[in-house]
Amino acid sequence: MWRWDQGRLLYFQFDVLKEIAKALVKFDNTDLSKCEDLFRNILVNDT
């Protein structure tokens, strides 16, 4: 499970939230259990 790092304020900046949303949209209607590593890599690298 991907966890939010509550200590990092960067996650709460509007531009970063937009980048997180863009990464999540790439996996809309996808079974994440089948591509968890790819999902994690894209989410981390894109944000």
Tab-separated table of C-alpha atoms in Angstrom:
chain	number	residue	atom	x	y	z
A	1	MET	CA	0.000	0.000	0.000
A	2	TRP	CA	1.280	3.443	-0.883
A	3	ARG	CA	1.496	5.695	2.163
A	4	TRP	CA	1.441	9.447	2.424
A	5	ASP	CA	4.395	10.983	4.192
A	6	GLN	CA	2.526	13.328	6.508
A	7	GLY	CA	5.718	15.189	7.418
A	8	ARG	CA	6.339	16.536	3.918
A	9	LEU	CA	4.458	19.737	3.177
A	10	LEU	CA	5.370	19.430	-0.518
A	11	TYR	CA	2.438	17.042	-0.995
A	12	PHE	CA	-0.010	19.762	-0.069
A	13	GLN	CA	1.147	22.366	-2.557
A	14	PHE	CA	-1.437	22.809	-5.312
A	15	ASP	CA	0.979	22.143	-8.198
A	16	VAL	CA	2.080	18.870	-6.645
A	17	LEU	CA	-1.519	17.797	-6.068
A	18	LYS	CA	-2.172	18.398	-9.775
A	19	GLU	CA	0.800	16.197	-10.698
A	20	ILE	CA	-0.430	13.452	-8.352
A	21	ALA	CA	-3.862	13.639	-10.013
A	22	LYS	CA	-2.301	13.361	-13.488
A	23	ALA	CA	-0.404	10.244	-12.409
A	24	LEU	CA	-3.561	8.712	-10.915
A	25	VAL	CA	-5.602	9.383	-14.062
A	26	LYS	CA	-3.141	7.264	-16.069
A	27	PHE	CA	-4.345	4.262	-14.062
A	28	ASP	CA	-8.077	4.970	-14.129
A	29	ASN	CA	-10.054	1.696	-14.281
A	30	THR	CA	-6.861	-0.347	-13.892
A	31	ASP	CA	-6.441	-3.254	-11.502
A	32	LEU	CA	-3.517	-1.881	-9.492
A	33	SER	CA	-2.811	-5.267	-7.947
A	34	LYS	CA	-1.542	-6.363	-11.365
A	35	CYS	CA	0.770	-3.387	-11.923
A	36	GLU	CA	1.623	-2.117	-8.459
A	37	ASP	CA	5.336	-1.645	-9.183
A	38	LEU	CA	4.662	0.337	-12.360
A	39	PHE	CA	2.013	2.418	-10.566
A	40	ARG	CA	4.384	3.159	-7.699
A	41	ASN	CA	7.234	4.112	-10.036
A	42	ILE	CA	5.095	6.459	-12.097
A	43	LEU	CA	3.539	8.069	-9.049
A	44	VAL	CA	6.923	8.636	-7.410
A	45	ASN	CA	8.704	9.782	-10.574
A	46	ASP	CA	5.912	12.063	-11.802
A	47	THR	CA	5.395	13.745	-8.460
